[in-house]
Amino acid sequence: MERIDKVISNQVGYSRKEVKELVKKKRVKVDGVIVTNSDIKVDTSINKIFIDDEELIFKKYVYLMLNKPKGYISATEDRSLPTVLDLIDEKYLHRNLFPAGRLDKDTTGLMIITDDGDFAHNILSPKKHVKKSYEVVIDKKITNEMVLGFRDGIKLIDGECKSSELEITGEYSGIVTLTEGRYHQIKRMFGCFGAEVVELNRISMGNFYLPEDLELGEFREFTEEELKKVVE
Ligand code: URA
């Protein structure tokens, strides 16, 4: 059994003082009964807690999908630049959220933000070979030589890259699929052909896809379908 104010503040991120206020205003119910004292104890596996008639759903972990815009750093904090966490609603920030993987400051697209370390490890570890796909636009025509070079494994100064796919979708555009995530990897791979990346947008990580209706800078929680894939 735990105190109700502690339970609510852990789940929703309100301070104990704020929970007290909610209770005072008769906005909290347990099993349909209005709570009058914020130090009553509840068993979250049995009791149903409601705030303004909305049930508090207990979540062990949070999983968010963000469409990262340019200009944001993939970190939890930075001294001078905005981070991807600056795009997340305050109500999630009492959790120890972090971005699962990095995108360059000028890269856009799918970023998963979570507090589930095991999930992040599984989706990021090169040993798990999880595919990450990126739409790319470069400043030169994409050639078959590039496609073959990516397939055979580009040699960078920090070692040879694993085989990757480059699908040509236009004169200057393609989709690159990697199973590892080295620093500036795609930019450096195209750099080997004297080409510069102009736009880079991540569209998938494993079975998770950037939703078409998620605007740049917007985030949302995983859907039920996506949550099922977390445990797969
Ligand atoms: N490769 C890059 O060069 N940059 C990214 O942000 C991701 C992959």
PDB file of C-alpha atoms and ligand atoms in Angstrom:
ATOM      1  CA  MET A   1       0.000   0.000   0.000  1.00  0.00           C
ATOM      2  CA  GLU A   2       1.215   3.495  -0.838  1.00  0.00           C
ATOM      3  CA  ARG A   3       0.058   6.980  -0.016  1.00  0.00           C
ATOM      4  CA  ILE A   4      -2.238   8.292  -2.692  1.00  0.00           C
ATOM      5  CA  ASP A   5      -0.380  11.595  -3.051  1.00  0.00           C
ATOM      6  CA  LYS A   6       2.869   9.710  -3.724  1.00  0.00           C
ATOM      7  CA  VAL A   7       1.188   7.402  -6.234  1.00  0.00           C
ATOM      8  CA  ILE A   8      -0.362  10.282  -8.157  1.00  0.00           C
ATOM      9  CA  SER A   9       2.748  12.425  -8.156  1.00  0.00           C
ATOM     10  CA  ASN A  10       4.891   9.516  -9.408  1.00  0.00           C
ATOM     11  CA  GLN A  11       2.522   8.711 -12.239  1.00  0.00           C
ATOM     12  CA  VAL A  12       1.386  12.137 -13.361  1.00  0.00           C
ATOM     13  CA  GLY A  13       4.283  14.323 -12.244  1.00  0.00           C
ATOM     14  CA  TYR A  14       2.265  16.626  -9.968  1.00  0.00           C
ATOM     15  CA  SER A  15       3.979  17.759  -6.766  1.00  0.00           C
ATOM     16  CA  ARG A  16       2.561  16.501  -3.484  1.00  0.00           C
ATOM     17  CA  LYS A  17       1.253  20.041  -2.917  1.00  0.00           C
ATOM     18  CA  GLU A  18      -0.607  19.952  -6.229  1.00  0.00           C
ATOM     19  CA  VAL A  19      -2.123  16.591  -5.352  1.00  0.00           C
ATOM     20  CA  LYS A  20      -3.272  18.041  -2.018  1.00  0.00           C
ATOM     21  CA  GLU A  21      -4.992  20.831  -3.946  1.00  0.00           C
ATOM     22  CA  LEU A  22      -6.714  18.300  -6.216  1.00  0.00           C
ATOM     23  CA  VAL A  23      -7.952  16.394  -3.187  1.00  0.00           C
ATOM     24  CA  LYS A  24      -9.134  19.593  -1.535  1.00  0.00           C
ATOM     25  CA  LYS A  25     -11.115  20.414  -4.646  1.00  0.00           C
ATOM     26  CA  LYS A  26     -12.693  16.921  -4.533  1.00  0.00           C
ATOM     27  CA  ARG A  27     -11.252  16.038  -7.956  1.00  0.00           C
ATOM     28  CA  VAL A  28      -9.762  12.693  -6.865  1.00  0.00           C
ATOM     29  CA  LYS A  29     -11.755   9.493  -6.450  1.00  0.00           C
ATOM     30  CA  VAL A  30     -10.782   5.974  -5.438  1.00  0.00           C
ATOM     31  CA  ASP A  31     -13.144   3.272  -6.629  1.00  0.00           C
ATOM     32  CA  GLY A  32     -15.826   5.866  -7.197  1.00  0.00           C
ATOM     33  CA  VAL A  33     -15.549   7.505  -3.764  1.00  0.00           C
ATOM     34  CA  ILE A  34     -14.287  11.082  -3.406  1.00  0.00           C
ATOM     35  CA  VAL A  35     -10.993  11.247  -1.516  1.00  0.00           C
ATOM     36  CA  THR A  36     -10.964  13.731   1.360  1.00  0.00           C
ATOM     37  CA  ASN A  37      -7.517  13.085   2.755  1.00  0.00           C
ATOM     38  CA  SER A  38      -4.344  12.979   0.649  1.00  0.00           C
ATOM     39  CA  ASP A  39      -2.500  10.614   2.974  1.00  0.00           C
ATOM     40  CA  ILE A  40      -4.848   7.649   2.595  1.00  0.00           C
ATOM     41  CA  LYS A  41      -3.189   4.485   1.356  1.00  0.00           C
ATOM     42  CA  VAL A  42      -4.072   2.652  -1.833  1.00  0.00           C
ATOM     43  CA  ASP A  43      -3.132  -0.594  -3.507  1.00  0.00           C
ATOM     44  CA  THR A  44      -2.578   0.237  -7.169  1.00  0.00           C
ATOM     45  CA  SER A  45      -3.105  -3.383  -8.203  1.00  0.00           C
ATOM     46  CA  ILE A  46      -6.648  -3.308  -6.793  1.00  0.00           C
ATOM     47  CA  ASN A  47      -7.858   0.268  -6.365  1.00  0.00           C
ATOM     48  CA  LYS A  48      -8.871   2.407  -9.308  1.00  0.00           C
ATOM     49  CA  ILE A  49      -7.840   6.023  -9.006  1.00  0.00           C
ATOM     50  CA  PHE A  50      -9.623   8.747 -10.951  1.00  0.00           C
ATOM     51  CA  ILE A  51      -8.746  12.402 -11.445  1.00  0.00           C
ATOM     52  CA  ASP A  52     -11.713  14.376 -12.784  1.00  0.00           C
ATOM     53  CA  ASP A  53     -13.351  11.058 -13.623  1.00  0.00           C
ATOM     54  CA  GLU A  54     -10.423  10.030 -15.795  1.00  0.00           C
ATOM     55  CA  GLU A  55      -8.802   6.818 -14.666  1.00  0.00           C
ATOM     56  CA  LEU A  56      -5.106   6.895 -13.849  1.00  0.00           C
ATOM     57  CA  ILE A  57      -3.487   4.193 -15.924  1.00  0.00           C
ATOM     58  CA  PHE A  58      -0.301   2.864 -14.397  1.00  0.00           C
ATOM     59  CA  LYS A  59       2.559   2.689 -16.809  1.00  0.00           C
ATOM     60  CA  LYS A  60       5.834   1.072 -15.997  1.00  0.00           C
ATOM     61  CA  TYR A  61       7.535   2.824 -18.900  1.00  0.00           C
ATOM     62  CA  VAL A  62       6.695   5.594 -21.310  1.00  0.00           C
ATOM     63  CA  TYR A  63       7.302   5.327 -25.075  1.00  0.00           C
ATOM     64  CA  LEU A  64       7.014   8.412 -27.237  1.00  0.00           C
ATOM     65  CA  MET A  65       7.492   8.974 -30.944  1.00  0.00           C
ATOM     66  CA  LEU A  66       8.822  12.346 -31.957  1.00  0.00           C
ATOM     67  CA  ASN A  67       9.205  13.834 -35.412  1.00  0.00           C
ATOM     68  CA  LYS A  68      12.459  15.635 -34.742  1.00  0.00           C
ATOM     69  CA  PRO A  69      12.914  18.974 -36.469  1.00  0.00           C
ATOM     70  CA  LYS A  70      16.284  20.464 -37.388  1.00  0.00           C
ATOM     71  CA  GLY A  71      18.109  22.445 -34.724  1.00  0.00           C
ATOM     72  CA  TYR A  72      17.533  20.080 -31.785  1.00  0.00           C
ATOM     73  CA  ILE A  73      20.220  18.018 -30.103  1.00  0.00           C
ATOM     74  CA  SER A  74      19.578  14.324 -29.355  1.00  0.00           C
ATOM     75  CA  ALA A  75      20.476  14.568 -25.696  1.00  0.00           C
ATOM     76  CA  THR A  76      18.720  15.095 -22.387  1.00  0.00           C
ATOM     77  CA  GLU A  77      20.439  18.414 -21.736  1.00  0.00           C
ATOM     78  CA  ASP A  78      22.747  20.887 -23.396  1.00  0.00           C
ATOM     79  CA  ARG A  79      24.256  24.122 -22.141  1.00  0.00           C
ATOM     80  CA  SER A  80      23.287  26.263 -25.094  1.00  0.00           C
ATOM     81  CA  LEU A  81      21.146  24.378 -27.605  1.00  0.00           C
ATOM     82  CA  PRO A  82      17.592  23.041 -27.356  1.00  0.00           C
ATOM     83  CA  THR A  83      17.319  19.284 -26.911  1.00  0.00           C
ATOM     84  CA  VAL A  84      14.641  16.906 -28.136  1.00  0.00           C
ATOM     85  CA  LEU A  85      13.261  16.804 -24.584  1.00  0.00           C
ATOM     86  CA  ASP A  86      12.355  20.484 -24.946  1.00  0.00           C
ATOM     87  CA  LEU A  87       9.690  19.292 -27.421  1.00  0.00           C
ATOM     88  CA  ILE A  88       8.064  16.930 -24.915  1.00  0.00           C
ATOM     89  CA  ASP A  89       5.129  17.988 -22.757  1.00  0.00           C
ATOM     90  CA  GLU A  90       6.095  18.804 -19.202  1.00  0.00           C
ATOM     91  CA  LYS A  91       3.752  16.169 -17.821  1.00  0.00           C
ATOM     92  CA  TYR A  92       6.183  13.435 -18.997  1.00  0.00           C
ATOM     93  CA  LEU A  93       9.348  15.055 -17.747  1.00  0.00           C
ATOM     94  CA  HIS A  94       9.283  13.715 -14.189  1.00  0.00           C
ATOM     95  CA  ARG A  95      10.244  10.393 -15.811  1.00  0.00           C
ATOM     96  CA  ASN A  96      13.878   9.723 -16.675  1.00  0.00           C
ATOM     97  CA  LEU A  97      13.254  10.034 -20.382  1.00  0.00           C
ATOM     98  CA  PHE A  98      16.038   9.899 -22.939  1.00  0.00           C
ATOM     99  CA  PRO A  99      16.212   9.607 -26.732  1.00  0.00           C
ATOM    100  CA  ALA A 100      16.838   6.032 -27.916  1.00  0.00           C
ATOM    101  CA  GLY A 101      19.714   6.770 -30.257  1.00  0.00           C
ATOM    102  CA  ARG A 102      21.069   9.896 -31.831  1.00  0.00           C
ATOM    103  CA  LEU A 103      20.301  11.967 -34.855  1.00  0.00           C
ATOM    104  CA  ASP A 104      22.505  14.833 -35.969  1.00  0.00           C
ATOM    105  CA  LYS A 105      21.329  18.324 -35.153  1.00  0.00           C
ATOM    106  CA  ASP A 106      20.303  18.898 -38.787  1.00  0.00           C
ATOM    107  CA  THR A 107      18.672  15.459 -39.259  1.00  0.00           C
ATOM    108  CA  THR A 108      14.884  15.207 -39.003  1.00  0.00           C
ATOM    109  CA  GLY A 109      12.453  12.372 -38.431  1.00  0.00           C
ATOM    110  CA  LEU A 110      11.701   9.464 -36.181  1.00  0.00           C
ATOM    111  CA  MET A 111      13.072   9.612 -32.681  1.00  0.00           C
ATOM    112  CA  ILE A 112      11.876   7.277 -29.952  1.00  0.00           C
ATOM    113  CA  ILE A 113      11.949   8.752 -26.473  1.00  0.00           C
ATOM    114  CA  THR A 114      11.534   6.432 -23.523  1.00  0.00           C
ATOM    115  CA  ASP A 115      12.597   5.557 -19.985  1.00  0.00           C
ATOM    116  CA  ASP A 116      12.931   1.852 -20.824  1.00  0.00           C
ATOM    117  CA  GLY A 117      16.666   1.161 -20.993  1.00  0.00           C
ATOM    118  CA  ASP A 118      16.318  -2.474 -22.106  1.00  0.00           C
ATOM    119  CA  PHE A 119      14.069  -1.544 -25.006  1.00  0.00           C
ATOM    120  CA  ALA A 120      16.495   1.194 -26.085  1.00  0.00           C
ATOM    121  CA  HIS A 121      19.390  -1.239 -25.892  1.00  0.00           C
ATOM    122  CA  ASN A 122      17.540  -3.821 -27.986  1.00  0.00           C
ATOM    123  CA  ILE A 123      16.682  -1.391 -30.728  1.00  0.00           C
ATOM    124  CA  LEU A 124      20.126   0.243 -30.833  1.00  0.00           C
ATOM    125  CA  SER A 125      22.685  -2.482 -30.236  1.00  0.00           C
ATOM    126  CA  PRO A 126      24.523  -3.295 -33.501  1.00  0.00           C
ATOM    127  CA  LYS A 127      24.456  -6.935 -32.383  1.00  0.00           C
ATOM    128  CA  LYS A 128      20.658  -6.955 -32.786  1.00  0.00           C
ATOM    129  CA  HIS A 129      20.856  -5.821 -36.445  1.00  0.00           C
ATOM    130  CA  VAL A 130      17.750  -3.655 -36.155  1.00  0.00           C
ATOM    131  CA  LYS A 131      17.232  -1.763 -39.411  1.00  0.00           C
ATOM    132  CA  LYS A 132      17.002   2.024 -39.466  1.00  0.00           C
ATOM    133  CA  SER A 133      15.897   3.705 -42.696  1.00  0.00           C
ATOM    134  CA  TYR A 134      16.519   7.253 -43.806  1.00  0.00           C
ATOM    135  CA  GLU A 135      15.303   9.321 -46.717  1.00  0.00           C
ATOM    136  CA  VAL A 136      18.273  11.139 -48.100  1.00  0.00           C
ATOM    137  CA  VAL A 137      18.880  13.905 -50.619  1.00  0.00           C
ATOM    138  CA  ILE A 138      22.428  14.558 -51.768  1.00  0.00           C
ATOM    139  CA  ASP A 139      24.082  17.246 -53.880  1.00  0.00           C
ATOM    140  CA  LYS A 140      25.085  14.861 -56.684  1.00  0.00           C
ATOM    141  CA  LYS A 141      23.312  12.254 -58.770  1.00  0.00           C
ATOM    142  CA  ILE A 142      22.953   8.962 -56.945  1.00  0.00           C
ATOM    143  CA  THR A 143      24.814   6.263 -58.855  1.00  0.00           C
ATOM    144  CA  ASN A 144      24.884   2.488 -59.011  1.00  0.00           C
ATOM    145  CA  GLU A 145      28.465   2.687 -57.845  1.00  0.00           C
ATOM    146  CA  MET A 146      27.146   4.132 -54.581  1.00  0.00           C
ATOM    147  CA  VAL A 147      24.527   1.366 -54.305  1.00  0.00           C
ATOM    148  CA  LEU A 148      27.205  -1.296 -54.744  1.00  0.00           C
ATOM    149  CA  GLY A 149      29.631   0.483 -52.424  1.00  0.00           C
ATOM    150  CA  PHE A 150      26.996   0.632 -49.670  1.00  0.00           C
ATOM    151  CA  ARG A 151      26.160  -3.030 -50.214  1.00  0.00           C
ATOM    152  CA  ASP A 152      29.807  -4.132 -50.041  1.00  0.00           C
ATOM    153  CA  GLY A 153      30.592  -2.069 -46.915  1.00  0.00           C
ATOM    154  CA  ILE A 154      32.120   1.392 -47.053  1.00  0.00           C
ATOM    155  CA  LYS A 155      35.518   1.787 -45.398  1.00  0.00           C
ATOM    156  CA  LEU A 156      35.577   4.723 -43.005  1.00  0.00           C
ATOM    157  CA  ILE A 157      38.525   5.792 -40.862  1.00  0.00           C
ATOM    158  CA  ASP A 158      36.971   4.062 -37.841  1.00  0.00           C
ATOM    159  CA  GLY A 159      36.558   0.761 -39.713  1.00  0.00           C
ATOM    160  CA  GLU A 160      34.456  -0.895 -42.359  1.00  0.00           C
ATOM    161  CA  CYS A 161      30.703  -0.336 -42.242  1.00  0.00           C
ATOM    162  CA  LYS A 162      28.350  -3.283 -42.305  1.00  0.00           C
ATOM    163  CA  SER A 163      26.609  -3.899 -45.588  1.00  0.00           C
ATOM    164  CA  SER A 164      23.773  -1.391 -46.055  1.00  0.00           C
ATOM    165  CA  GLU A 165      21.077  -0.768 -48.627  1.00  0.00           C
ATOM    166  CA  LEU A 166      20.740   2.255 -50.843  1.00  0.00           C
ATOM    167  CA  GLU A 167      17.542   2.352 -52.860  1.00  0.00           C
ATOM    168  CA  ILE A 168      17.455   5.028 -55.551  1.00  0.00           C
ATOM    169  CA  THR A 169      14.165   6.943 -55.473  1.00  0.00           C
ATOM    170  CA  GLY A 170      15.095   9.962 -57.603  1.00  0.00           C
ATOM    171  CA  GLU A 171      18.058  11.580 -59.344  1.00  0.00           C
ATOM    172  CA  TYR A 172      19.373  13.004 -56.094  1.00  0.00           C
ATOM    173  CA  SER A 173      17.337  11.078 -53.560  1.00  0.00           C
ATOM    174  CA  GLY A 174      17.301   7.629 -52.041  1.00  0.00           C
ATOM    175  CA  ILE A 175      16.508   5.530 -49.015  1.00  0.00           C
ATOM    176  CA  VAL A 176      19.409   4.232 -46.965  1.00  0.00           C
ATOM    177  CA  THR A 177      18.939   1.347 -44.538  1.00  0.00           C
ATOM    178  CA  LEU A 178      21.570   0.711 -41.896  1.00  0.00           C
ATOM    179  CA  THR A 179      21.893  -1.810 -39.069  1.00  0.00           C
ATOM    180  CA  GLU A 180      24.415   0.216 -37.085  1.00  0.00           C
ATOM    181  CA  GLY A 181      24.691   3.830 -36.048  1.00  0.00           C
ATOM    182  CA  ARG A 182      28.144   5.340 -36.299  1.00  0.00           C
ATOM    183  CA  TYR A 183      28.804   9.023 -35.866  1.00  0.00           C
ATOM    184  CA  HIS A 184      27.637  10.916 -39.003  1.00  0.00           C
ATOM    185  CA  GLN A 185      27.562   7.546 -40.743  1.00  0.00           C
ATOM    186  CA  ILE A 186      25.426   8.337 -43.774  1.00  0.00           C
ATOM    187  CA  LYS A 187      27.100  11.683 -44.336  1.00  0.00           C
ATOM    188  CA  ARG A 188      30.518  10.058 -44.204  1.00  0.00           C
ATOM    189  CA  MET A 189      29.456   7.173 -46.454  1.00  0.00           C
ATOM    190  CA  PHE A 190      28.302   9.571 -49.168  1.00  0.00           C
ATOM    191  CA  GLY A 191      31.419  11.646 -48.487  1.00  0.00           C
ATOM    192  CA  CYS A 192      33.455   8.700 -49.789  1.00  0.00           C
ATOM    193  CA  PHE A 193      31.870   9.379 -53.188  1.00  0.00           C
ATOM    194  CA  GLY A 194      32.516  13.134 -53.002  1.00  0.00           C
ATOM    195  CA  ALA A 195      28.830  13.805 -52.288  1.00  0.00           C
ATOM    196  CA  GLU A 196      27.299  15.885 -49.549  1.00  0.00           C
ATOM    197  CA  VAL A 197      24.051  15.073 -47.760  1.00  0.00           C
ATOM    198  CA  VAL A 198      21.570  17.920 -48.132  1.00  0.00           C
ATOM    199  CA  GLU A 199      18.564  16.408 -46.306  1.00  0.00           C
ATOM    200  CA  LEU A 200      18.368  13.424 -43.989  1.00  0.00           C
ATOM    201  CA  ASN A 201      15.106  12.198 -42.492  1.00  0.00           C
ATOM    202  CA  ARG A 202      14.735   8.978 -40.491  1.00  0.00           C
ATOM    203  CA  ILE A 203      11.556   7.118 -41.391  1.00  0.00           C
ATOM    204  CA  SER A 204      11.852   3.879 -39.436  1.00  0.00           C
ATOM    205  CA  MET A 205      13.598   2.013 -36.638  1.00  0.00           C
ATOM    206  CA  GLY A 206      12.895  -1.716 -36.775  1.00  0.00           C
ATOM    207  CA  ASN A 207       9.120  -2.145 -36.845  1.00  0.00           C
ATOM    208  CA  PHE A 208       8.452   1.435 -35.790  1.00  0.00           C
ATOM    209  CA  TYR A 209       7.585   3.890 -38.530  1.00  0.00           C
ATOM    210  CA  LEU A 210       7.392   7.665 -38.565  1.00  0.00           C
ATOM    211  CA  PRO A 211       3.636   8.336 -38.666  1.00  0.00           C
ATOM    212  CA  GLU A 212       2.602  10.359 -41.714  1.00  0.00           C
ATOM    213  CA  ASP A 213       0.369  12.625 -39.644  1.00  0.00           C
ATOM    214  CA  LEU A 214       3.028  13.494 -37.094  1.00  0.00           C
ATOM    215  CA  GLU A 215       4.200  17.016 -37.951  1.00  0.00           C
ATOM    216  CA  LEU A 216       7.783  18.150 -37.402  1.00  0.00           C
ATOM    217  CA  GLY A 217       8.220  18.960 -33.716  1.00  0.00           C
ATOM    218  CA  GLU A 218       5.178  16.907 -32.666  1.00  0.00           C
ATOM    219  CA  PHE A 219       5.244  13.801 -30.495  1.00  0.00           C
ATOM    220  CA  ARG A 220       2.742  11.218 -29.357  1.00  0.00           C
ATOM    221  CA  GLU A 221       2.641   8.136 -27.165  1.00  0.00           C
ATOM    222  CA  PHE A 222       2.982   4.725 -28.804  1.00  0.00           C
ATOM    223  CA  THR A 223      -0.336   3.278 -29.912  1.00  0.00           C
ATOM    224  CA  GLU A 224      -1.579  -0.062 -28.551  1.00  0.00           C
ATOM    225  CA  GLU A 225      -0.231  -1.715 -31.715  1.00  0.00           C
ATOM    226  CA  GLU A 226       3.190  -0.165 -31.244  1.00  0.00           C
ATOM    227  CA  LEU A 227       3.280  -1.128 -27.565  1.00  0.00           C
ATOM    228  CA  LYS A 228       2.725  -4.753 -28.573  1.00  0.00           C
ATOM    229  CA  LYS A 229       5.896  -4.557 -30.670  1.00  0.00           C
ATOM    230  CA  VAL A 230       7.930  -3.411 -27.667  1.00  0.00           C
ATOM    231  CA  VAL A 231       7.652  -6.854 -26.081  1.00  0.00           C
ATOM    232  CA  GLU A 232       8.035  -8.850 -29.297  1.00  0.00           C
TER     233      GLU A 232
HETATM  234  N1  URA B   1      23.745   9.262 -40.388  1.00  0.00           N
HETATM  235  C1  URA B   1      24.142  10.570 -40.327  1.00  0.00           C
HETATM  236  O1  URA B   1      25.097  10.973 -40.978  1.00  0.00           O
HETATM  237  N2  URA B   1      23.436  11.386 -39.527  1.00  0.00           N
HETATM  238  C2  URA B   1      22.365  11.004 -38.806  1.00  0.00           C
HETATM  239  O2  URA B   1      21.760  11.830 -38.104  1.00  0.00           O
HETATM  240  C3  URA B   1      21.971   9.654 -38.879  1.00  0.00           C
HETATM  241  C4  URA B   1      22.672   8.793 -39.685  1.00  0.00           C
END
